[in-house]
Amino acid sequence: MCGIVGYIGDGNAKEIIVRGLEKLEYRGYDSSGIALNCGGSIDVRKCKGRIADLEKLINGEVFDSHVGIGHTRWATHGAPSDVNSHPHCNIKGNIAVVHNGIIENYVELRKWLKDNYNTTFKSETDTEVIAQLIGVYYSGNLMDAVYKAQEKMKGAYAIGVIAAEEPEIMVAVRKNTPLVVGLGKDGNFIASDIPALLKHTRDVYLIENDETVLLTRDNVTIYNSAREEVGREVYRVEWDEAAAEKEGYDHFMLKEIHEQPKGVLETLMRRLDENDNIRLDGISFTKEDLEKINRVYIVACGTAYHASLVGKYAIEKFAKIPVEVDVASEFRYRDPLIDEKTLFIAVSQSGETLDTLEALREAKKKGARILSVVNVVGSSVTRESDDVFYTWAGPEIAVASTKAYTTQLICMYLIGLYMAALKESITEEYYSYIISELKKLPEKLEKLLESEPQIEEIAKKQYKRDSVFFIGRGTDVGISYEGSLKLKEISYINSFAIAAGELKHGTIALMEDDTLVVALATQDKLYEKMLSNIQEIKARGAYVIGMAKESNKRIEEQANDVIYIPDCADEVSTVLAVVPLQILAYYVAKFRGCDIDKPKNLAKSVTVE
Ligand code: M6R
């Protein structure tokens, strides 16, 4: 939530910062702004709206500046407005701050500043308190003032700070929200995420919690909370700028849907050796470790939670270990039974989701072993986990998660199979069969993507709907949840997902003439049961879009429209079944004229409770 950027160097600070912000707009997009040091004074330009609105505001303005900071906002304290937009300054206007996170004690600090320094505030934000606080401590040494301010600040923050009197430096701090530093040829950068840096450099420092960074044009020095200098290895980003571009697609979401065969292949191949054994490079999880574990929790939010449901299925089916799955915001507060015999699996694309992170911390505090399934290398969840199982999806920019989800599913299967192999809970033949079915998925995904025009036609017929139901059985239940979430988050249609067998316990009361239902029947084992459920809702007048494997043609007798997925083992059909639902959501949203990559009220990484 919120993206920050900063630059110090020989280049044009305004241009570099605005271009960087564009790459972070997925993190929040209700307002944006920049602050530039122009010859010893700070110029701020900011406004409500998208970065395009900021660009209009500053269009034609020439700033002679080589150091500055920028921000794109997802509002927490104070509604989106010009005055609440970042950057924020102190009263004197000689300090400017951008901030991602939350200052928990900002009310207390506001009062303290008013009572002791007669400070007046312009905005309703917690961030302005940081600027004012640094301002009261500032006497010509920005590093000093930032350290002193930190002693008073409670909460989570990544900040970038500049001072009018010190145009040759920029200071940044990381505490529980992401911050990376880019090492360029003609200057250095700070950012909330790597895509903002890739135009200039692929060499970065991943900043740790409680570290303060001093940047000059030629140098970057990292200090710990005791103000001691700390060393850091340069991390070379594996992907380039093109990977974070649309590459001819209308939207990132569509591009990312099409990248799924590659992401699935990559995630699989990084973990399989030439004999199809699962490699846990960097993870030391032995048979003895597994024997010690008597409880597994998989905890996540949103789409990652839906992947966790498949994780439960895979671990229970293959490794025969009981698993509980929970949404992180609930898990944290329900006093779960955790001890050193607990394995806690956190699933997160961004690795920054606050609820997931806090749930992880809670589990860790009580002694659980932490394994995480994460896409963003070096993110907070990965740093706080004992072991990390990366999803090799590449950068996911669209707010609606697609390729991160399918790669999370692959990780879930691999973790289940790995545990099964350790426990010898499945036969070698069955293990090999599932692995071979997983390995066929990239090709089948390619084939499935060819049905995009057919799904677009279905979307064209249905996009004006007010509500949609998704139903399924077995692993199709989780896929129904995911299809429903995808549709509602980008098209704003009221959608609802339910296990098909549950319909007759209440929800069937809503079925009437022309009610739209997407019915998933991709499991051979449950196919007949699903056909009966479809019959029941058809009898009440529902319009049914059915989904089944291509050999299971009898669904055509029941459903109004049918989408087929390639034949595959029931166990792995999830990876295929979700894709048509992603495409359906995409085209419905497109026909409705929605802002697909940046849906209203949402942000890519949710770093607030
Ligand atoms: O980064 P995470 O995977 O932890 O994010 C969790 C959810 O916020 C995320 O999956 C959200 O539900 C997506 N927008 C869904 O498309």
CSV table of N, CA, C and O in Angstrom, one decimal, residues 193-270:
chain,number,residue,atom,x,y,z
A,193,ASP,N,9.5,-0.9,-4.3
A,193,ASP,CA,9.6,-2.2,-5.1
A,193,ASP,C,10.5,-2.0,-6.3
A,193,ASP,O,10.7,-0.9,-6.8
A,194,ILE,N,11.1,-3.1,-6.7
A,194,ILE,CA,12.1,-3.2,-7.7
A,194,ILE,C,11.7,-2.6,-9.1
A,194,ILE,O,12.5,-1.9,-9.7
A,195,PRO,N,10.4,-2.8,-9.6
A,195,PRO,CA,10.1,-2.3,-10.9
A,195,PRO,C,10.5,-0.8,-11.1
A,195,PRO,O,10.8,-0.4,-12.2
A,196,ALA,N,10.4,0.0,-10.0
A,196,ALA,CA,10.7,1.4,-10.1
A,196,ALA,C,12.1,1.7,-10.4
A,196,ALA,O,12.5,2.8,-10.9
A,197,LEU,N,13.0,0.7,-10.2
A,197,LEU,CA,14.4,0.9,-10.4
A,197,LEU,C,15.0,0.4,-11.7
A,197,LEU,O,16.0,0.8,-12.2
A,198,LEU,N,14.2,-0.5,-12.4
A,198,LEU,CA,14.8,-1.3,-13.5
A,198,LEU,C,15.2,-0.5,-14.7
A,198,LEU,O,16.1,-1.0,-15.4
A,199,LYS,N,14.6,0.6,-14.9
A,199,LYS,CA,15.0,1.5,-16.0
A,199,LYS,C,16.5,1.9,-15.8
A,199,LYS,O,17.2,2.2,-16.8
A,200,HIS,N,16.9,2.0,-14.6
A,200,HIS,CA,18.3,2.6,-14.3
A,200,HIS,C,19.3,1.5,-13.8
A,200,HIS,O,20.5,1.7,-14.0
A,201,THR,N,18.8,0.5,-13.1
A,201,THR,CA,19.8,-0.5,-12.6
A,201,THR,C,19.1,-1.8,-12.2
A,201,THR,O,17.9,-1.8,-11.9
A,202,ARG,N,19.9,-2.9,-12.2
A,202,ARG,CA,19.4,-4.1,-11.7
A,202,ARG,C,20.2,-4.5,-10.4
A,202,ARG,O,20.0,-5.6,-9.9
A,203,ASP,N,21.1,-3.6,-10.0
A,203,ASP,CA,21.8,-3.9,-8.8
A,203,ASP,C,21.2,-3.2,-7.6
A,203,ASP,O,21.0,-1.9,-7.6
A,204,VAL,N,20.7,-4.0,-6.6
A,204,VAL,CA,20.0,-3.3,-5.5
A,204,VAL,C,20.5,-3.8,-4.2
A,204,VAL,O,21.2,-4.9,-4.1
A,205,TYR,N,20.3,-3.0,-3.1
A,205,TYR,CA,20.4,-3.5,-1.7
A,205,TYR,C,19.0,-3.7,-1.2
A,205,TYR,O,18.1,-2.9,-1.4
A,206,LEU,N,18.8,-4.9,-0.6
A,206,LEU,CA,17.5,-5.2,0.1
A,206,LEU,C,17.7,-4.7,1.5
A,206,LEU,O,18.5,-5.2,2.2
A,207,ILE,N,17.0,-3.7,1.9
A,207,ILE,CA,17.1,-3.1,3.2
A,207,ILE,C,16.4,-3.9,4.2
A,207,ILE,O,15.3,-4.3,4.0
A,208,GLU,N,17.0,-4.1,5.4
A,208,GLU,CA,16.4,-4.8,6.5
A,208,GLU,C,15.6,-3.9,7.4
A,208,GLU,O,15.9,-2.7,7.4
A,209,ASN,N,14.8,-4.5,8.3
A,209,ASN,CA,14.1,-3.8,9.3
A,209,ASN,C,15.1,-3.0,10.2
A,209,ASN,O,16.1,-3.5,10.5
A,210,ASP,N,14.6,-1.8,10.6
A,210,ASP,CA,15.3,-1.0,11.5
A,210,ASP,C,16.7,-0.5,11.0
A,210,ASP,O,17.6,-0.2,11.7
A,211,GLU,N,16.8,-0.4,9.7
A,211,GLU,CA,18.0,0.1,9.1
A,211,GLU,C,17.7,1.5,8.5
A,211,GLU,O,16.6,1.8,8.0
A,212,THR,N,18.7,2.4,8.6
A,212,THR,CA,18.6,3.7,8.1
A,212,THR,C,19.7,3.9,7.0
A,212,THR,O,20.8,3.4,7.2
A,213,VAL,N,19.3,4.4,5.9
A,213,VAL,CA,20.2,4.5,4.7
A,213,VAL,C,20.5,6.0,4.4
A,213,VAL,O,19.6,6.8,4.4
A,214,LEU,N,21.8,6.2,4.2
A,214,LEU,CA,22.3,7.5,3.8
A,214,LEU,C,22.7,7.4,2.4
A,214,LEU,O,23.6,6.7,2.0
A,215,LEU,N,22.0,8.2,1.5
A,215,LEU,CA,22.4,8.1,0.1
A,215,LEU,C,22.9,9.5,-0.4
A,215,LEU,O,22.4,10.5,0.0
A,216,THR,N,24.0,9.4,-1.1
A,216,THR,CA,24.5,10.6,-1.8
A,216,THR,C,24.6,10.2,-3.3
A,216,THR,O,24.2,9.0,-3.7
A,217,ARG,N,25.0,11.1,-4.2
A,217,ARG,CA,25.1,10.8,-5.6
A,217,ARG,C,25.9,9.5,-5.8
A,217,ARG,O,25.6,8.7,-6.7
A,218,ASP,N,27.1,9.4,-5.1
A,218,ASP,CA,28.0,8.3,-5.4
A,218,ASP,C,28.0,7.2,-4.4
A,218,ASP,O,28.7,6.2,-4.6
A,219,ASN,N,27.4,7.4,-3.3
A,219,ASN,CA,27.5,6.4,-2.2
A,219,ASN,C,26.2,6.0,-1.5
A,219,ASN,O,25.3,6.9,-1.4
A,220,VAL,N,26.2,4.8,-1.0
A,220,VAL,CA,25.0,4.4,-0.2
A,220,VAL,C,25.6,3.7,1.1
A,220,VAL,O,26.4,2.8,1.0
A,221,THR,N,25.2,4.2,2.2
A,221,THR,CA,25.7,3.6,3.5
A,221,THR,C,24.5,3.2,4.3
A,221,THR,O,23.5,4.0,4.5
A,222,ILE,N,24.6,2.0,4.8
A,222,ILE,CA,23.5,1.4,5.6
A,222,ILE,C,23.9,1.4,7.0
A,222,ILE,O,25.0,0.9,7.4
A,223,TYR,N,23.0,1.8,7.9
A,223,TYR,CA,23.3,1.8,9.4
A,223,TYR,C,22.2,1.0,10.1
A,223,TYR,O,21.0,1.1,9.7
A,224,ASN,N,22.6,0.4,11.2
A,224,ASN,CA,21.6,-0.3,12.0
A,224,ASN,C,21.0,0.7,13.1
A,224,ASN,O,21.4,1.9,13.1
A,225,SER,N,20.2,0.2,14.0
A,225,SER,CA,19.5,1.1,14.9
A,225,SER,C,20.5,1.8,15.9
A,225,SER,O,20.2,2.8,16.5
A,226,ALA,N,21.7,1.1,16.0
A,226,ALA,CA,22.7,1.7,16.9
A,226,ALA,C,23.6,2.6,16.2
A,226,ALA,O,24.7,3.0,16.7
A,227,ARG,N,23.3,3.0,15.0
A,227,ARG,CA,24.0,3.9,14.1
A,227,ARG,C,25.4,3.3,13.7
A,227,ARG,O,26.3,4.0,13.5
A,228,GLU,N,25.5,2.0,13.7
A,228,GLU,CA,26.7,1.3,13.2
A,228,GLU,C,26.5,1.0,11.8
A,228,GLU,O,25.4,0.6,11.4
A,229,GLU,N,27.6,1.2,11.0
A,229,GLU,CA,27.5,0.9,9.6
A,229,GLU,C,27.4,-0.7,9.4
A,229,GLU,O,28.1,-1.4,10.1
A,230,VAL,N,26.5,-1.1,8.5
A,230,VAL,CA,26.4,-2.5,8.2
A,230,VAL,C,26.7,-2.8,6.8
A,230,VAL,O,26.4,-2.0,5.9
A,231,GLY,N,27.3,-4.0,6.5
A,231,GLY,CA,27.6,-4.3,5.1
A,231,GLY,C,26.4,-5.0,4.5
A,231,GLY,O,25.5,-5.5,5.2
A,232,ARG,N,26.3,-4.9,3.2
A,232,ARG,CA,25.2,-5.6,2.5
A,232,ARG,C,25.7,-6.1,1.1
A,232,ARG,O,26.4,-5.3,0.4
A,233,GLU,N,25.3,-7.3,0.7
A,233,GLU,CA,25.7,-7.7,-0.6
A,233,GLU,C,24.8,-7.2,-1.6
A,233,GLU,O,23.6,-7.0,-1.4
A,234,VAL,N,25.3,-6.9,-2.8
A,234,VAL,CA,24.5,-6.4,-3.9
A,234,VAL,C,23.6,-7.6,-4.4
A,234,VAL,O,24.1,-8.6,-4.7
A,235,TYR,N,22.3,-7.3,-4.5
A,235,TYR,CA,21.4,-8.3,-5.1
A,235,TYR,C,21.2,-8.0,-6.5
A,235,TYR,O,20.7,-6.9,-6.8
A,236,ARG,N,21.5,-8.9,-7.4
A,236,ARG,CA,21.3,-8.7,-8.9
A,236,ARG,C,19.9,-9.2,-9.3
A,236,ARG,O,19.6,-10.4,-9.2
A,237,VAL,N,19.0,-8.3,-9.7
A,237,VAL,CA,17.7,-8.7,-10.1
A,237,VAL,C,17.7,-9.5,-11.3
A,237,VAL,O,18.4,-9.2,-12.3
A,238,GLU,N,17.0,-10.7,-11.3
A,238,GLU,CA,17.1,-11.6,-12.4
A,238,GLU,C,16.3,-11.2,-13.6
A,238,GLU,O,16.6,-11.6,-14.7
A,239,TRP,N,15.2,-10.5,-13.4
A,239,TRP,CA,14.4,-10.0,-14.6
A,239,TRP,C,14.7,-8.6,-14.9
A,239,TRP,O,15.3,-7.9,-14.1
A,240,ASP,N,14.3,-8.2,-16.1
A,240,ASP,CA,14.6,-6.9,-16.6
A,240,ASP,C,13.4,-6.0,-16.7
A,240,ASP,O,12.3,-6.5,-16.4
A,241,GLU,N,13.5,-4.8,-17.2
A,241,GLU,CA,12.4,-3.9,-17.3
A,241,GLU,C,11.2,-4.5,-18.1
A,241,GLU,O,10.1,-4.3,-17.8
A,242,ALA,N,11.6,-5.2,-19.2
A,242,ALA,CA,10.5,-5.7,-20.1
A,242,ALA,C,9.5,-6.6,-19.3
A,242,ALA,O,8.4,-6.7,-19.6
A,243,ALA,N,10.1,-7.4,-18.3
A,243,ALA,CA,9.2,-8.3,-17.6
A,243,ALA,C,8.2,-7.5,-16.8
A,243,ALA,O,7.1,-8.1,-16.4
A,244,ALA,N,8.4,-6.2,-16.5
A,244,ALA,CA,7.4,-5.4,-15.8
A,244,ALA,C,6.7,-4.5,-16.7
A,244,ALA,O,6.1,-3.5,-16.3
A,245,GLU,N,6.7,-4.8,-18.0
A,245,GLU,CA,6.0,-4.0,-19.0
A,245,GLU,C,4.8,-4.8,-19.6
A,245,GLU,O,4.8,-6.0,-19.5
A,246,LYS,N,3.9,-4.1,-20.3
A,246,LYS,CA,2.7,-4.8,-20.8
A,246,LYS,C,3.0,-5.6,-22.1
A,246,LYS,O,2.2,-6.5,-22.4
A,247,GLU,N,4.1,-5.3,-22.7
A,247,GLU,CA,4.5,-6.0,-23.9
A,247,GLU,C,3.4,-6.3,-24.9
A,247,GLU,O,3.2,-7.4,-25.4
A,248,GLY,N,2.7,-5.2,-25.3
A,248,GLY,CA,1.6,-5.3,-26.3
A,248,GLY,C,0.3,-5.7,-25.8
A,248,GLY,O,-0.7,-5.6,-26.5
A,249,TYR,N,0.2,-6.3,-24.6
A,249,TYR,CA,-1.2,-6.6,-24.1
A,249,TYR,C,-1.9,-5.3,-23.6
A,249,TYR,O,-1.2,-4.4,-23.2
A,250,ASP,N,-3.2,-5.3,-23.7
A,250,ASP,CA,-4.0,-4.2,-23.2
A,250,ASP,C,-3.8,-3.9,-21.7
A,250,ASP,O,-3.9,-2.8,-21.3
A,251,HIS,N,-3.6,-5.0,-21.0
A,251,HIS,CA,-3.6,-4.9,-19.5
A,251,HIS,C,-2.5,-5.9,-19.0
A,251,HIS,O,-2.3,-6.9,-19.6
A,252,PHE,N,-2.0,-5.5,-17.8
A,252,PHE,CA,-1.0,-6.4,-17.1
A,252,PHE,C,-1.8,-7.7,-16.8
A,252,PHE,O,-1.2,-8.8,-16.9
A,253,MET,N,-3.0,-7.6,-16.5
A,253,MET,CA,-3.7,-8.9,-16.0
A,253,MET,C,-3.8,-9.9,-17.2
A,253,MET,O,-3.5,-11.1,-17.0
A,254,LEU,N,-4.0,-9.4,-18.4
A,254,LEU,CA,-4.1,-10.3,-19.6
A,254,LEU,C,-2.7,-10.9,-19.8
A,254,LEU,O,-2.5,-12.1,-20.1
A,255,LYS,N,-1.7,-10.0,-19.8
A,255,LYS,CA,-0.3,-10.5,-20.0
A,255,LYS,C,0.0,-11.6,-18.9
A,255,LYS,O,0.6,-12.6,-19.3
A,256,GLU,N,-0.4,-11.3,-17.7
A,256,GLU,CA,0.0,-12.3,-16.6
A,256,GLU,C,-0.8,-13.6,-16.8
A,256,GLU,O,-0.2,-14.6,-16.4
A,257,ILE,N,-2.0,-13.5,-17.3
A,257,ILE,CA,-2.8,-14.7,-17.5
A,257,ILE,C,-2.0,-15.6,-18.5
A,257,ILE,O,-1.8,-16.8,-18.4
A,258,HIS,N,-1.5,-14.9,-19.6
A,258,HIS,CA,-0.8,-15.6,-20.6
A,258,HIS,C,0.6,-16.1,-20.2
A,258,HIS,O,1.2,-16.9,-20.9
A,259,GLU,N,1.1,-15.5,-19.1
A,259,GLU,CA,2.5,-16.0,-18.7
A,259,GLU,C,2.4,-17.2,-17.8
A,259,GLU,O,3.4,-17.7,-17.3
A,260,GLN,N,1.2,-17.7,-17.6
A,260,GLN,CA,1.0,-18.9,-16.6
A,260,GLN,C,1.8,-20.1,-17.1
A,260,GLN,O,2.4,-20.8,-16.2
A,261,PRO,N,1.7,-20.5,-18.4
A,261,PRO,CA,2.5,-21.7,-18.7
A,261,PRO,C,3.9,-21.6,-18.3
A,261,PRO,O,4.5,-22.5,-17.8
A,262,LYS,N,4.5,-20.4,-18.6
A,262,LYS,CA,5.9,-20.2,-18.3
A,262,LYS,C,6.2,-20.2,-16.8
A,262,LYS,O,7.1,-20.9,-16.3
A,263,GLY,N,5.3,-19.6,-16.0
A,263,GLY,CA,5.5,-19.5,-14.6
A,263,GLY,C,5.3,-20.9,-13.9
A,263,GLY,O,6.1,-21.2,-13.0
A,264,VAL,N,4.4,-21.7,-14.4
A,264,VAL,CA,4.2,-23.0,-13.9
A,264,VAL,C,5.4,-23.9,-14.2
A,264,VAL,O,5.9,-24.6,-13.3
A,265,LEU,N,5.9,-23.8,-15.5
A,265,LEU,CA,7.0,-24.6,-15.9
A,265,LEU,C,8.3,-24.2,-15.0
A,265,LEU,O,8.9,-25.1,-14.5
A,266,GLU,N,8.5,-22.9,-14.9
A,266,GLU,CA,9.6,-22.4,-14.1
A,266,GLU,C,9.6,-22.9,-12.6
A,266,GLU,O,10.5,-23.4,-12.1
A,267,THR,N,8.4,-22.8,-12.0
A,267,THR,CA,8.2,-23.2,-10.6
A,267,THR,C,8.5,-24.7,-10.5
A,267,THR,O,9.1,-25.1,-9.5
A,268,LEU,N,8.0,-25.4,-11.4
A,268,LEU,CA,8.2,-26.9,-11.4
A,268,LEU,C,9.7,-27.3,-11.6
A,268,LEU,O,10.2,-28.0,-10.8
A,269,MET,N,10.2,-26.7,-12.6
A,269,MET,CA,11.6,-27.2,-13.0
A,269,MET,C,12.7,-26.8,-12.0
A,269,MET,O,13.7,-27.4,-11.9
A,270,ARG,N,12.4,-25.7,-11.3
A,270,ARG,CA,13.4,-25.3,-10.3
A,270,ARG,C,13.4,-26.2,-9.1
A,270,ARG,O,14.3,-26.2,-8.3
